[in-house]
Coordinates of C-alpha atoms and ligand atoms in Angstrom, one line a residue:
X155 CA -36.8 44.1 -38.6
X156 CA -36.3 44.3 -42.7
X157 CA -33.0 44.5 -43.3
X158 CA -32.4 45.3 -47.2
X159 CA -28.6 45.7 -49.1
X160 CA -28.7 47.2 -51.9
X161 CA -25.3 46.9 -54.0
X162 CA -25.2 50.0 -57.2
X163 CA -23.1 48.3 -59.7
X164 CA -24.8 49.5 -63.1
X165 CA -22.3 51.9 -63.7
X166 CA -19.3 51.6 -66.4
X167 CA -16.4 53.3 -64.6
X168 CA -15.4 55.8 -67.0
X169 CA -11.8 56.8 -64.9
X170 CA -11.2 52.6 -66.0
X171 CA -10.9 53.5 -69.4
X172 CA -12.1 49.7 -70.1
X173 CA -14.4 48.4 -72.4
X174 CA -15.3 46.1 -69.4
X175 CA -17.7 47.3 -66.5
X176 CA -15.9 48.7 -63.4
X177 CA -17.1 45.8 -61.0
X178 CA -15.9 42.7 -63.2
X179 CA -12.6 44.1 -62.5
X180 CA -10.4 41.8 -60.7
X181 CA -8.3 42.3 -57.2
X182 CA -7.2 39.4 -55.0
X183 CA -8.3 37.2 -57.3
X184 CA -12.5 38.1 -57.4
X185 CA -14.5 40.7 -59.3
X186 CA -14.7 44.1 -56.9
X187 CA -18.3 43.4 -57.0
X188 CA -18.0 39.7 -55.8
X189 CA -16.3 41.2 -52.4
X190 CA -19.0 43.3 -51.6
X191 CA -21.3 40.9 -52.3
X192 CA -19.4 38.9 -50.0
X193 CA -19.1 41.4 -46.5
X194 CA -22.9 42.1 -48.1
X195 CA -24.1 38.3 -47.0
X196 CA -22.9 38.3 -43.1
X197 CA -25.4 41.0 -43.1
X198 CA -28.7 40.0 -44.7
X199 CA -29.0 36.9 -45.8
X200 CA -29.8 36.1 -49.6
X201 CA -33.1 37.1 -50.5
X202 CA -32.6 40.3 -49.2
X203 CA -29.5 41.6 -51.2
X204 CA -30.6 43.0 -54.5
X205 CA -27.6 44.2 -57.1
X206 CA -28.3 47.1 -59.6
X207 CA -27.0 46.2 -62.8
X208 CA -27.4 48.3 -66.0
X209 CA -23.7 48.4 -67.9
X210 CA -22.5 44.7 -69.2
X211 CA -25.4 44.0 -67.0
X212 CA -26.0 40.3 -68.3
X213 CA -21.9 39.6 -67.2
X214 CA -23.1 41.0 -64.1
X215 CA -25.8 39.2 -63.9
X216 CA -24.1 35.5 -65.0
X217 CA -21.1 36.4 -62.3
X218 CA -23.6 36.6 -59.1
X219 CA -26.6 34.2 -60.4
X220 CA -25.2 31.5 -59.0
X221 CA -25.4 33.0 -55.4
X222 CA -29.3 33.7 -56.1
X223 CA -29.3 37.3 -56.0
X224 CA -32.3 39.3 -56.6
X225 CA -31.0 41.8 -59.5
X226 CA -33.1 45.3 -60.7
X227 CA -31.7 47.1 -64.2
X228 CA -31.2 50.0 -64.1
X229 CA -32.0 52.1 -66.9
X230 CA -29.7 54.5 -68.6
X231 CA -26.9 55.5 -65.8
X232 CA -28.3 58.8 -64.4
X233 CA -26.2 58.5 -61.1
X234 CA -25.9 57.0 -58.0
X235 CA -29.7 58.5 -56.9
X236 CA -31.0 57.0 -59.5
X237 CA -29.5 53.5 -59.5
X238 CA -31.2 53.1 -55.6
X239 CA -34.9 54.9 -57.2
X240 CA -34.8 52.1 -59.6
X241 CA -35.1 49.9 -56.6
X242 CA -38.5 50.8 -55.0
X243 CA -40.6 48.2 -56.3
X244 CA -38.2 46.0 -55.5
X245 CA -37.2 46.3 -52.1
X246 CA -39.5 46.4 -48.5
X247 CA -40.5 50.2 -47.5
X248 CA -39.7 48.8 -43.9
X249 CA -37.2 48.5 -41.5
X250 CA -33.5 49.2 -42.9
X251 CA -31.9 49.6 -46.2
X252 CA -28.2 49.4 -46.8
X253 CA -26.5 50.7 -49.7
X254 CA -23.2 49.8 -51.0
X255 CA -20.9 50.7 -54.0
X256 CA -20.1 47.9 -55.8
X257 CA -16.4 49.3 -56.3
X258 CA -15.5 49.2 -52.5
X259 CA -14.0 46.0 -52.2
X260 CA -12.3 46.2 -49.2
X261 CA -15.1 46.7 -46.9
X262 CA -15.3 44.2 -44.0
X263 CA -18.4 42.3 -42.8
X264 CA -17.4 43.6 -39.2
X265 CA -17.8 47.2 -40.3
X266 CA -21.1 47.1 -42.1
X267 CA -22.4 45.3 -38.2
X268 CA -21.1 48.4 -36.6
X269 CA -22.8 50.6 -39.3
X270 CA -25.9 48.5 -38.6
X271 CA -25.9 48.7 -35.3
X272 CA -24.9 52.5 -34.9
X273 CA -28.1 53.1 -37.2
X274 CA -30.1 50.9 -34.8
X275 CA -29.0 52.6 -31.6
X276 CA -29.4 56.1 -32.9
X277 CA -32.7 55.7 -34.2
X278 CA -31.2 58.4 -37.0
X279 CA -32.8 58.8 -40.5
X280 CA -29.8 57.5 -41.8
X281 CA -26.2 56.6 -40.6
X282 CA -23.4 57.0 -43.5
X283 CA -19.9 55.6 -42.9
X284 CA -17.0 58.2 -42.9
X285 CA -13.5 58.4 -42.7
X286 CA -10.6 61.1 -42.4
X287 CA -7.9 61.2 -45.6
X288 CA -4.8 63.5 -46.0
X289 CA -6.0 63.5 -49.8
X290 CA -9.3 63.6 -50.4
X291 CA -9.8 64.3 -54.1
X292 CA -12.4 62.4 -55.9
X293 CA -14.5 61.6 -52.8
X294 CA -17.6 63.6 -51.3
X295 CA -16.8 66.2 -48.4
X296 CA -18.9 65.6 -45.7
X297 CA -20.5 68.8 -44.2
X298 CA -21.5 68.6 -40.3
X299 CA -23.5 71.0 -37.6
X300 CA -22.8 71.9 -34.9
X301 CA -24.4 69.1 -33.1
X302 CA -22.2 66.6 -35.2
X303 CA -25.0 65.9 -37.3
X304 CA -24.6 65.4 -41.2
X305 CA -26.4 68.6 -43.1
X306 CA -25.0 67.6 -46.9
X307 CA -22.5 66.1 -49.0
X308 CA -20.4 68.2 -51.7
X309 CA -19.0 66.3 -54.7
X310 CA -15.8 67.4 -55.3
X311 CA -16.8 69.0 -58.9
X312 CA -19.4 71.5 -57.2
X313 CA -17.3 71.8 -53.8
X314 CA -15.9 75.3 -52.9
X315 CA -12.6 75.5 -52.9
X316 CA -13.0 76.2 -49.2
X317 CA -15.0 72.8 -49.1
X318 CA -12.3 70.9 -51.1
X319 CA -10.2 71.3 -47.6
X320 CA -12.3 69.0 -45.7
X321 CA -10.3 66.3 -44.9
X322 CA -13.7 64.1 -43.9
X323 CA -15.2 62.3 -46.7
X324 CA -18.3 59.9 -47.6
X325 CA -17.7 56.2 -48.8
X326 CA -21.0 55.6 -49.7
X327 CA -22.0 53.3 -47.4
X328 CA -25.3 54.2 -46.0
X329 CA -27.7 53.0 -43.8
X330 CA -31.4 54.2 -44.3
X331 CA -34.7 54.1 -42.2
X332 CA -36.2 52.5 -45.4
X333 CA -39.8 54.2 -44.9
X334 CA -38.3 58.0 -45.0
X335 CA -35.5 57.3 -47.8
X336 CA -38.4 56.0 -50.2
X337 CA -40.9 59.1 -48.8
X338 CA -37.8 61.6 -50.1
X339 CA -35.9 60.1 -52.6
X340 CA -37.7 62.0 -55.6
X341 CA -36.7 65.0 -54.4
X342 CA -33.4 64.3 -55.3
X343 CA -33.2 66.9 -58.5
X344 CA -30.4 66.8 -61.2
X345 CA -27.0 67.7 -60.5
X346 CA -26.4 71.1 -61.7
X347 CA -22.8 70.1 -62.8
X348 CA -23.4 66.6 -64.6
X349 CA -27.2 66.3 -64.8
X350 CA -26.7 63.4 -62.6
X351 CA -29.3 62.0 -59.8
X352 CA -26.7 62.4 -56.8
X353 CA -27.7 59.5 -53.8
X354 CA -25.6 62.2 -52.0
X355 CA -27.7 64.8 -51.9
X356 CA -30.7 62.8 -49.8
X357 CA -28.3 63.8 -46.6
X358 CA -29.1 67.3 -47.3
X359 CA -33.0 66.3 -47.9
X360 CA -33.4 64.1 -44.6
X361 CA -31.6 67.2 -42.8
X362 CA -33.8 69.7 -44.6
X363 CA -37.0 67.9 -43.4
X364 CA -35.7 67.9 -39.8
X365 CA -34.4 64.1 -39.9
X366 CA -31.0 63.4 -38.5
X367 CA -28.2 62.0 -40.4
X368 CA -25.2 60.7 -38.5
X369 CA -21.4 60.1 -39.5
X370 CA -20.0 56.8 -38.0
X371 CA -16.1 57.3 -38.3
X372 CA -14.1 54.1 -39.3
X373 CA -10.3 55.3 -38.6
X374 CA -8.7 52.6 -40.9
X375 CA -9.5 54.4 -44.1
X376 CA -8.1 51.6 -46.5
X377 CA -11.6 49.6 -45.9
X378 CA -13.3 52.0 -47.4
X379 CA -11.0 52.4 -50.7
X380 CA -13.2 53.5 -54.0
X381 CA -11.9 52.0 -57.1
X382 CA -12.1 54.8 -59.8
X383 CA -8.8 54.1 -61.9
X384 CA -6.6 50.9 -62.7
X385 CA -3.7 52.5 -60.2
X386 CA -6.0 52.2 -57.4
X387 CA -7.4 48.6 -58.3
X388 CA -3.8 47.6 -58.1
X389 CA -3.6 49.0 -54.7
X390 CA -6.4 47.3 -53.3
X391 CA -5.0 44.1 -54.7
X392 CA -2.2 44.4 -52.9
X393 CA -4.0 45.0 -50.0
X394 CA -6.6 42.3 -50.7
X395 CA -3.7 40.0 -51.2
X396 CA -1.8 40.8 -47.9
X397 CA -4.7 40.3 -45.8
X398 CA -4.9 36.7 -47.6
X399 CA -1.3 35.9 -46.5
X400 CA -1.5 37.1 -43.0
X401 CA -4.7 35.0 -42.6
X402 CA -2.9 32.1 -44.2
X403 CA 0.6 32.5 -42.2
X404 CA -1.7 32.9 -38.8
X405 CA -3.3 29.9 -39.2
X406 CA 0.2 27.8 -39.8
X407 CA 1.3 28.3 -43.6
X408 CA 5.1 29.5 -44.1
X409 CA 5.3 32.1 -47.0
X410 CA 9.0 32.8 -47.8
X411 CA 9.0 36.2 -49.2
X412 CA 5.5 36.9 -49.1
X413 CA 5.2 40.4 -50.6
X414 CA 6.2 38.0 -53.8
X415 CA 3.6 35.9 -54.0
X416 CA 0.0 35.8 -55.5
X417 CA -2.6 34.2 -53.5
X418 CA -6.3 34.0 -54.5
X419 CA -9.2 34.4 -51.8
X420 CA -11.0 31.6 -51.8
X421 CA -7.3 29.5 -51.9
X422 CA -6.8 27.3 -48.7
X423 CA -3.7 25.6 -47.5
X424 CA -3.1 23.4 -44.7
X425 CA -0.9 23.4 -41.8
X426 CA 3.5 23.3 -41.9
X427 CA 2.7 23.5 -45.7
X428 CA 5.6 26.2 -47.1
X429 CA 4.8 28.4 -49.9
X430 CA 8.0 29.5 -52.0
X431 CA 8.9 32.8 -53.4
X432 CA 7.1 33.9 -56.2
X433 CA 4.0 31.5 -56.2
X434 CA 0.4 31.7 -57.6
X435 CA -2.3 30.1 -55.8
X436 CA -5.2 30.8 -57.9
X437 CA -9.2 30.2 -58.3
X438 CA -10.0 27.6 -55.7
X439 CA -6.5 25.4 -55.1
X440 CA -6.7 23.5 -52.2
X441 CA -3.6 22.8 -51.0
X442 CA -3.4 20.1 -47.9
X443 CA -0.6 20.1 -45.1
X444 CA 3.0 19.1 -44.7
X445 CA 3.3 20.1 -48.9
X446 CA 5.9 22.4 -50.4
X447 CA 5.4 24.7 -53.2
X448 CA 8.6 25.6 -55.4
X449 CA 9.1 29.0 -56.4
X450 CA 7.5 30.2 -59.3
X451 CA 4.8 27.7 -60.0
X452 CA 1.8 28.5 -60.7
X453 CA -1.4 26.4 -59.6
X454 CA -5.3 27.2 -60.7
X455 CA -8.3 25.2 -59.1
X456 CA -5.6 22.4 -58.3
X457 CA -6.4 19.8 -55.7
X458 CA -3.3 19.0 -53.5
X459 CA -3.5 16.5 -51.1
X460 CA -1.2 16.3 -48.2
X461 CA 2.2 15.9 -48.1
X462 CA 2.8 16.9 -51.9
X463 CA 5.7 18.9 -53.7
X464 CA 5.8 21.0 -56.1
X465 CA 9.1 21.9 -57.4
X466 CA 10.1 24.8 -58.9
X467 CA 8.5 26.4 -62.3
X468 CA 5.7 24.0 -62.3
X469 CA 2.1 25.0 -64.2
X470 CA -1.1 23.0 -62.6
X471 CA -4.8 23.5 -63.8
X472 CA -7.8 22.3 -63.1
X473 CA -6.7 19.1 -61.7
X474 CA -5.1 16.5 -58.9
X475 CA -2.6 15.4 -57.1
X476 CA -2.7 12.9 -54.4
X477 CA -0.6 12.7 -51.4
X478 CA 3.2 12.5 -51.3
X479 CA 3.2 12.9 -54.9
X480 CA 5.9 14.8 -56.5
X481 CA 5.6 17.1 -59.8
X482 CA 8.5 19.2 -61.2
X483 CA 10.3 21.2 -61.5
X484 CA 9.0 22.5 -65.0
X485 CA 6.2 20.2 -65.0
X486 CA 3.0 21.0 -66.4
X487 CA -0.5 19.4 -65.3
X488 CA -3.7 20.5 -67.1
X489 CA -7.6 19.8 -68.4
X490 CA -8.5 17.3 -65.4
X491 CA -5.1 15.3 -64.6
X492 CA -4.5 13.4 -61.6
X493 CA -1.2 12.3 -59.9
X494 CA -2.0 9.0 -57.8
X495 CA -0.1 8.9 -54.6
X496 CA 3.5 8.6 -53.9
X497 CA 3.7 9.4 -58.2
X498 CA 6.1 11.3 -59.8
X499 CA 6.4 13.6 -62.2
X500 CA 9.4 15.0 -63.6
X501 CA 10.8 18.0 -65.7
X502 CA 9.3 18.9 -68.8
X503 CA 6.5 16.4 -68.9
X504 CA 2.9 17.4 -69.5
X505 CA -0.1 15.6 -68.6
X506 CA -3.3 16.5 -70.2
X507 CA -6.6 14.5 -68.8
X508 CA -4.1 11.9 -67.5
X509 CA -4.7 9.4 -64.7
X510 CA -0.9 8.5 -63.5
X511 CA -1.5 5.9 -60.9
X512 CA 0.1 5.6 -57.6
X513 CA 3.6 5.1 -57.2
X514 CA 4.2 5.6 -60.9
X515 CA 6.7 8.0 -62.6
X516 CA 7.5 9.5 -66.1
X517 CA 10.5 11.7 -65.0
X518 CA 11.4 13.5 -68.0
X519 CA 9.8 14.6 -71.1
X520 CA 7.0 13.2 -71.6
X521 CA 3.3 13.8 -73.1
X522 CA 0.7 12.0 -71.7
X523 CA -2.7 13.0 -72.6
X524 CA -6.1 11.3 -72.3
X525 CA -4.3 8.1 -71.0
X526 CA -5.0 6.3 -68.2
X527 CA -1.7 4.8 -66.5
X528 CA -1.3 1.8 -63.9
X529 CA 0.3 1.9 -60.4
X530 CA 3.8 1.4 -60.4
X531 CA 4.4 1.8 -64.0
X532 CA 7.4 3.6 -65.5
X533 CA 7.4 5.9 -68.0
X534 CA 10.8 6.5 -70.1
X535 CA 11.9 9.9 -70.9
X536 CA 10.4 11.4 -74.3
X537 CA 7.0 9.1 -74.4
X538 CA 4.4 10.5 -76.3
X539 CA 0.9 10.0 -76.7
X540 CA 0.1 10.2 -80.2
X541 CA -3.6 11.2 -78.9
X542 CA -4.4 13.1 -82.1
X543 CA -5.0 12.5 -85.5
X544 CA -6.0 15.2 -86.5
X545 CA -9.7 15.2 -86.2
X546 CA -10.4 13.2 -82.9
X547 CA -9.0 12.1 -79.6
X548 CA -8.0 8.6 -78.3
X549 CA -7.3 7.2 -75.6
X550 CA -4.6 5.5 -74.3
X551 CA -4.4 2.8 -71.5
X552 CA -1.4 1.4 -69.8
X553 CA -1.7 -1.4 -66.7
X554 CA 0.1 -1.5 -63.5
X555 CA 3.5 -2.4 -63.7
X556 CA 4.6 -1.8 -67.0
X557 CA 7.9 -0.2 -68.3
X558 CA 7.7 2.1 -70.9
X559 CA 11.0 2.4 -72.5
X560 CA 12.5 5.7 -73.4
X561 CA 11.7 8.0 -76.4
X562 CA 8.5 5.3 -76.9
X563 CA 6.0 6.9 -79.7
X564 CA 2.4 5.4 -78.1
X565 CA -0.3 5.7 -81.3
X566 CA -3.5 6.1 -79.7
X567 CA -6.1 3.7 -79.3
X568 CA -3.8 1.8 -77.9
X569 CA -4.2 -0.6 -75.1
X570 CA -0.7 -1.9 -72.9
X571 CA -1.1 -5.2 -70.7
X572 CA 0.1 -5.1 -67.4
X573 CA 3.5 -5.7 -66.5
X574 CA 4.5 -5.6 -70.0
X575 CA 8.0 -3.7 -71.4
X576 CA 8.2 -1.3 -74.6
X577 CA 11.5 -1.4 -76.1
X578 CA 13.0 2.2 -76.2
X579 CA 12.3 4.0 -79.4
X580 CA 9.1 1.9 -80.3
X581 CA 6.3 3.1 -82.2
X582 CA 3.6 0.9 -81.0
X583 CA 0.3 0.9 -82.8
X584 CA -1.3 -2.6 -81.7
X585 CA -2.4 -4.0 -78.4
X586 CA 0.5 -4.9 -76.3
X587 CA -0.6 -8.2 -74.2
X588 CA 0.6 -8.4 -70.7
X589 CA 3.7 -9.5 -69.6
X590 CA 4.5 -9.5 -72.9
X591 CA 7.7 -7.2 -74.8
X592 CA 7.0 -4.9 -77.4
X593 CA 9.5 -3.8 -80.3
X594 CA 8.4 -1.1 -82.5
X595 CA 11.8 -0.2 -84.1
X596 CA 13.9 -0.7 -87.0
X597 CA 17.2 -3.8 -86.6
X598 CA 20.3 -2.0 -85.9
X599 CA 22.5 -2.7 -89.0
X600 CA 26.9 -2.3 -88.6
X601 CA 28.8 -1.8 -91.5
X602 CA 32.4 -2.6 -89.8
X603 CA 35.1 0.0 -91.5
X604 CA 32.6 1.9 -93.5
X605 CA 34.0 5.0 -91.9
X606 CA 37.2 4.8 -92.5
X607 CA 37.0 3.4 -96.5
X608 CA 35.0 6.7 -96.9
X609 CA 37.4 9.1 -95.6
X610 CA 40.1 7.4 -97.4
X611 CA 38.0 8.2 -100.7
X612 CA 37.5 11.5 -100.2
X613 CA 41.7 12.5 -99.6
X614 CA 42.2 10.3 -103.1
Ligands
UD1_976 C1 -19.3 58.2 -55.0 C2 -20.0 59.3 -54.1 C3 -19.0 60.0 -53.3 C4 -18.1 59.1 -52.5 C5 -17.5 58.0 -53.3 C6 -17.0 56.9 -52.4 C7 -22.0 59.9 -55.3 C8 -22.7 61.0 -56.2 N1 -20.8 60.2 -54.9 O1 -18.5 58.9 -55.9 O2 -19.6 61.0 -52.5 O3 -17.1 59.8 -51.8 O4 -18.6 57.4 -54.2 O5 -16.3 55.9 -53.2 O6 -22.7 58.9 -55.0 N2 -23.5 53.5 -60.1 C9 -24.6 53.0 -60.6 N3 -25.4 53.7 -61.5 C10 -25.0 55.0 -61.8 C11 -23.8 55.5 -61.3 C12 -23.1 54.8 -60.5 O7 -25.0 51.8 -60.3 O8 -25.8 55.6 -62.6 C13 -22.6 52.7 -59.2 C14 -21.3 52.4 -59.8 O9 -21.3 51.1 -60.5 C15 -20.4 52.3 -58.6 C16 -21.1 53.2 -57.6 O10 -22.4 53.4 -58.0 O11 -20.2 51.0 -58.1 C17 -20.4 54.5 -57.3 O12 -20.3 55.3 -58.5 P1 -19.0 56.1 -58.8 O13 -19.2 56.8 -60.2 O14 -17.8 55.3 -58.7 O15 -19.1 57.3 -57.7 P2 -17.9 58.2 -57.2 O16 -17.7 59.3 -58.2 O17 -16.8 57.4 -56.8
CA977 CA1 -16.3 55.2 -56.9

């Protein structure tokens, strides 16, 4: 059978009060829309999900592209009825149609199954998911028969005050007999409140018509949490986020103090690795097994192999660190570095599209950027990279081996042999050969008893 999902994410979100559209939001690390699009995929695959997109639709659009969505515009934002009409050239008049909200990210894959599968079983017009809050407000009241069937749903602006009571509300999750939702969904007439097309009201049209719409009741109500405001976004983040630690502590990742930690979705971490207090784990780190992360660091699409630490305070981007490595504490890798295995990296040093090699070390305060640096080779505390001049970058390249003595001032180009030694406070500027020693410095001069003459002067 046709099994459509439709995801409604054209509106803006007014209760935001964002210039950005609702679903680019972020919790746990991922637009709300890329979560539903996400429990949206274990139910139909690809082709079949189509995403209504209207405000910021083009960010929209860029975010999900890559996953090869089919996407319809919606014109103008007339409401929730609207957004699914725009669909029907779009979408099969067969089999089932699924709608979501794209501001419900905490909807599980297993859920939307059930849903399926309760509309499948029933045979109904439509199933809509439901669930039972102490606080309602803001959310549709469900009105049933006395067959338990579902005869309409109230908005809360035109609800009665008598209808405000009901505890049992609709998070717009539906699923549709696709032939009679396209067959009735013009009928759907302006709201008499806000003008809007309501999606809502087609439970009172199927019902009307004789069709039966049935509740399915999901008791955990937190799945189906609506984000309207910037309070509520910060709740499902912290839901979002404790889910992502419970899966990673389950499948053998310590978290020390997890309720202090920030941990993306799409992070992974390997087994007996221990995560510190108040750690980010963001975009796609990969972290292997056996590795410790100090608290307070901070790694974003970083590549940890296993066996690596992380001490305190450290910043890692976009880059790589091979196994057994050590970086930090305050250490700060960037813009496609790569700590070779068994390396070392040390407080206060930066690396910025740096190859350290293995078994090499620049333990203190440093900046190494676009350099490329041998196994083995020591780098003294306070190198720099003169990489920039201003207008372009240059590269530097140091073989295995080599010493770089302390507080060394490296002017890129520059090329360093293998096994070669830089007197501390060098300025180098030419090739350094291998094996060979390199002083960059001004002689030492001593004037013996200079001192003391002069303070004799000055008490004349
Ligand atoms: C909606 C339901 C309400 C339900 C609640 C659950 C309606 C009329 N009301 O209310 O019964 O309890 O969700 O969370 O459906 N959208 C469009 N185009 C539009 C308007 C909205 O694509 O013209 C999209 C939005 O981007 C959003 C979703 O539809 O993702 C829901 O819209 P929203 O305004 O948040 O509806 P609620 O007022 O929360
Ligand atoms: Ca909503």
């Amino acid at each position: 059978m046709n099994h459509t999902v439709v995801i409604l994410a054209a509106g803006l979100g007014t209760r935001m009060r964002s210039k950005r559209a609702k679903v680019l939001h972020r919790a746990g690390g991922l637009a709300l829309v890329e979560h539903v699009v996400a429990s949206a995929r274990a139910l139909a695959p690809y082709g079949r999900i189509v995403v209504v997109t209207g405000h910021q639709a083009e960010l929209v659009e860029a975010l999900l592209q890559p996953l090869g969505f089919g996407f319809v515009r919606q014109q103008g934002q007339r409401g929730t009825g609207h957004a699914l009409a725009s669909c029907r050239d779009a979408v099969p008049h067969d089999g089932l149609l699924t709608v979501l909200y794209g501001d419900t990210p905490l909807l599980t894959a297993a859920t939307l199954e059930r849903l399926r599968d309760a509309q499948t079983d029933s045979g109904a017009a439509a199933t809509l998911i439901t669930t039972t809050l102490d606080d309602p407000t803001g959310y549709g009241r469900i009105l049933l028969n006395d067959a338990g069937g579902v005869t309409a749903i109230v908005e809360e602006k035109a609800a009665t005050a008598e209808q405000r009571k009901i505890k049992l509300i609709n998070s717009g999750i539906y699923c549709f007999q696709s032939e009679l939702l396209w067959k009735h969904i013009g009928e759907i007439e302006p709201n008499s409140v806000s003008g809007e097309l309501y999606l809502t009201d087609m439970a009172e049209i199927l019902a009307r018509h004789g069709h039966v719409v049935r509740p399915m009741h999901v008791d955990d109500a937190t799945e189906l949490l609506g984000i309207n405001t910037r309070v509520e976004l910060a709740h499902a983040d912290r839901i979002l986020r404790d889910r992502k630690n419970e899966e990673l502590m389950l499948s053998g990742v310590t978290i020390e103090r997890p309720e202090t930690v920030t941990i993306d979705m799409h992070v992974q971490a390997g087994t007996d690795t221990i995560i510190e207090p108040f750690v980010r784990l963001l975009g796609a780190t990969h972290i292997g097994e056996d590795c410790r992360i100090g608290a307070g660091a901070i790694l974003e699409n970083a590549i940890l192999s296993d066996g690596v630490t992380v001490a305190p305070y450290t910043l890692i981007s976009d880059s790589r660190v091979d196994a057994a490595a050590q970086v930090g504490p305050f250490a700060r890798l960037r813009m496609d570095a790569h700590v070779g295995r068994d390396a070392r990296v040390g407080n206060f040093v930066e690396l910025k599209k740096t190859h350290l090699g293995a078994g090499a070390k620049s333990q203190h305060l440093a900046y190494l950027g676009d350099s490329e640096i041998g196994e083995r080779t020591n780098i003294g505390a306070g190198t720099i990279t003169c990489n920039y001049d201003g207008e372009k970058k240059h590269r530097t390249t140091i073989g295995a081996g080599a010493f770089v003595g302390s507080n060394s001032t490296l002017v890129a180009p520059i090329e360093i042999g293998e096994g070669s030694y830089i007197a501390a406070g060098s300025v180098i500027t030419d090739v350094v050969p291998a094996d060979a020693l390199a002083l960059g410095r001004a002689r030492q001069t001593v004037k013996p008893g200079w001192a003391k003459k002069r303070s004799k002067k000055s008490w004349a």
